[in-house]
Amino acid sequence: MLARERANGSRGALLLRVEVPSPSGEAAQSDVADLMTDLRLLGLRPALVSEQLV
């Protein structure tokens, strides 16, 4: 989930879903960490939400 607070105090949020193949392990974790860093540099506040798919 990406959230931001505007100058007028209103808040906005966007849910971004990124699917990563399960066998990728550490490489996927590194890619997700890099993506979250990039989003923070854009002024967003990303939060990692994990869910188990059935």
Short mmCIF file of N, CA and C in Angstrom, two decimals:
data_model
loop_
_atom_site.label_atom_id
_atom_site.label_comp_id
_atom_site.label_asym_id
_atom_site.label_seq_id
_atom_site.Cartn_x
_atom_site.Cartn_y
_atom_site.Cartn_z
N MET A 1 0.84 -1.16 0.00
CA MET A 1 0.00 0.00 0.00
C MET A 1 0.89 1.23 0.00
N LEU A 2 0.56 2.17 -0.84
CA LEU A 2 1.30 3.42 -0.93
C LEU A 2 0.40 4.52 -0.38
N ALA A 3 0.95 5.34 0.49
CA ALA A 3 0.17 6.42 1.08
C ALA A 3 0.95 7.72 0.98
N ARG A 4 0.22 8.81 0.89
CA ARG A 4 0.86 10.12 0.91
C ARG A 4 -0.07 11.11 1.56
N GLU A 5 0.53 12.15 2.11
CA GLU A 5 -0.25 13.22 2.72
C GLU A 5 0.00 14.48 1.92
N ARG A 6 -1.06 15.09 1.46
CA ARG A 6 -0.94 16.30 0.64
C ARG A 6 -0.69 17.51 1.53
N ALA A 7 -0.26 18.60 0.92
CA ALA A 7 0.05 19.83 1.65
C ALA A 7 -1.17 20.35 2.42
N ASN A 8 -2.37 20.10 1.90
CA ASN A 8 -3.58 20.58 2.58
C ASN A 8 -4.04 19.64 3.70
N GLY A 9 -3.27 18.58 3.95
CA GLY A 9 -3.58 17.66 5.04
C GLY A 9 -4.39 16.45 4.66
N SER A 10 -4.94 16.42 3.44
CA SER A 10 -5.72 15.25 3.03
C SER A 10 -4.77 14.10 2.69
N ARG A 11 -5.27 12.91 2.89
CA ARG A 11 -4.44 11.73 2.65
C ARG A 11 -4.97 10.95 1.46
N GLY A 12 -4.08 10.24 0.82
CA GLY A 12 -4.46 9.38 -0.29
C GLY A 12 -3.72 8.07 -0.18
N ALA A 13 -4.26 7.02 -0.76
CA ALA A 13 -3.61 5.71 -0.71
C ALA A 13 -3.87 4.97 -2.01
N LEU A 14 -2.96 4.09 -2.33
CA LEU A 14 -3.06 3.28 -3.54
C LEU A 14 -2.53 1.90 -3.21
N LEU A 15 -3.25 0.88 -3.58
CA LEU A 15 -2.80 -0.48 -3.37
C LEU A 15 -2.12 -0.96 -4.64
N LEU A 16 -0.86 -1.31 -4.53
CA LEU A 16 -0.06 -1.79 -5.66
C LEU A 16 0.29 -3.24 -5.38
N ARG A 17 -0.12 -4.12 -6.27
CA ARG A 17 0.16 -5.54 -6.07
C ARG A 17 1.27 -5.97 -7.01
N VAL A 18 2.30 -6.58 -6.44
CA VAL A 18 3.42 -7.08 -7.22
C VAL A 18 3.54 -8.57 -6.92
N GLU A 19 3.39 -9.39 -7.94
CA GLU A 19 3.50 -10.83 -7.75
C GLU A 19 4.92 -11.27 -8.08
N VAL A 20 5.49 -12.06 -7.17
CA VAL A 20 6.86 -12.54 -7.33
C VAL A 20 6.81 -14.06 -7.32
N PRO A 21 7.47 -14.70 -8.29
CA PRO A 21 7.50 -16.16 -8.29
C PRO A 21 8.11 -16.69 -7.00
N SER A 22 7.49 -17.66 -6.38
CA SER A 22 7.94 -18.15 -5.07
C SER A 22 9.35 -18.73 -5.04
N PRO A 23 9.86 -19.38 -6.07
CA PRO A 23 11.20 -19.95 -5.94
C PRO A 23 12.34 -18.93 -6.03
N SER A 24 12.03 -17.65 -6.23
CA SER A 24 13.10 -16.68 -6.44
C SER A 24 13.82 -16.27 -5.16
N GLY A 25 13.22 -16.45 -3.99
CA GLY A 25 13.87 -16.25 -2.70
C GLY A 25 14.52 -14.91 -2.46
N GLU A 26 15.83 -14.94 -2.17
CA GLU A 26 16.56 -13.73 -1.79
C GLU A 26 16.59 -12.67 -2.89
N ALA A 27 16.66 -13.09 -4.13
CA ALA A 27 16.68 -12.13 -5.24
C ALA A 27 15.39 -11.32 -5.27
N ALA A 28 14.27 -11.97 -5.02
CA ALA A 28 12.98 -11.27 -5.00
C ALA A 28 12.91 -10.30 -3.84
N GLN A 29 13.41 -10.70 -2.68
CA GLN A 29 13.41 -9.82 -1.51
C GLN A 29 14.24 -8.58 -1.77
N SER A 30 15.36 -8.75 -2.44
CA SER A 30 16.22 -7.62 -2.79
C SER A 30 15.51 -6.68 -3.76
N ASP A 31 14.83 -7.25 -4.76
CA ASP A 31 14.10 -6.43 -5.73
C ASP A 31 12.97 -5.65 -5.06
N VAL A 32 12.26 -6.29 -4.14
CA VAL A 32 11.17 -5.62 -3.43
C VAL A 32 11.73 -4.49 -2.56
N ALA A 33 12.86 -4.73 -1.89
CA ALA A 33 13.49 -3.69 -1.07
C ALA A 33 13.91 -2.50 -1.93
N ASP A 34 14.46 -2.78 -3.10
CA ASP A 34 14.86 -1.70 -4.02
C ASP A 34 13.64 -0.91 -4.49
N LEU A 35 12.55 -1.60 -4.80
CA LEU A 35 11.33 -0.93 -5.24
C LEU A 35 10.78 -0.03 -4.14
N MET A 36 10.79 -0.52 -2.90
CA MET A 36 10.29 0.28 -1.79
C MET A 36 11.16 1.52 -1.56
N THR A 37 12.46 1.37 -1.74
CA THR A 37 13.36 2.53 -1.63
C THR A 37 13.04 3.56 -2.70
N ASP A 38 12.86 3.10 -3.93
CA ASP A 38 12.52 4.01 -5.02
C ASP A 38 11.21 4.75 -4.75
N LEU A 39 10.22 4.04 -4.23
CA LEU A 39 8.93 4.67 -3.94
C LEU A 39 9.07 5.71 -2.83
N ARG A 40 9.91 5.43 -1.84
CA ARG A 40 10.15 6.41 -0.78
C ARG A 40 10.82 7.66 -1.33
N LEU A 41 11.72 7.48 -2.28
CA LEU A 41 12.39 8.63 -2.90
C LEU A 41 11.39 9.50 -3.67
N LEU A 42 10.29 8.91 -4.09
CA LEU A 42 9.24 9.66 -4.79
C LEU A 42 8.27 10.33 -3.81
N GLY A 43 8.53 10.19 -2.53
CA GLY A 43 7.69 10.82 -1.52
C GLY A 43 6.53 9.97 -1.04
N LEU A 44 6.52 8.70 -1.41
CA LEU A 44 5.46 7.80 -0.97
C LEU A 44 5.90 7.05 0.28
N ARG A 45 4.94 6.48 0.99
CA ARG A 45 5.25 5.69 2.18
C ARG A 45 4.76 4.26 1.95
N PRO A 46 5.55 3.44 1.28
CA PRO A 46 5.10 2.07 0.99
C PRO A 46 5.10 1.20 2.24
N ALA A 47 4.18 0.26 2.30
CA ALA A 47 4.12 -0.73 3.36
C ALA A 47 3.99 -2.09 2.71
N LEU A 48 4.75 -3.03 3.19
CA LEU A 48 4.72 -4.38 2.64
C LEU A 48 3.62 -5.18 3.34
N VAL A 49 2.69 -5.68 2.55
CA VAL A 49 1.60 -6.49 3.08
C VAL A 49 1.69 -7.84 2.41
N SER A 50 1.93 -8.88 3.20
CA SER A 50 2.05 -10.23 2.65
C SER A 50 0.72 -10.95 2.80
N GLU A 51 0.40 -11.73 1.83
CA GLU A 51 -0.80 -12.56 1.91
C GLU A 51 -0.51 -13.89 1.27
N GLN A 52 -1.10 -14.92 1.80
CA GLN A 52 -0.93 -16.25 1.23
C GLN A 52 -2.05 -16.49 0.25
N LEU A 53 -1.68 -16.81 -0.98
CA LEU A 53 -2.68 -17.06 -2.02
C LEU A 53 -3.09 -18.53 -2.00
N VAL A 54 -4.37 -18.77 -2.23
CA VAL A 54 -4.88 -20.14 -2.23
C VAL A 54 -4.91 -20.65 -3.64
#
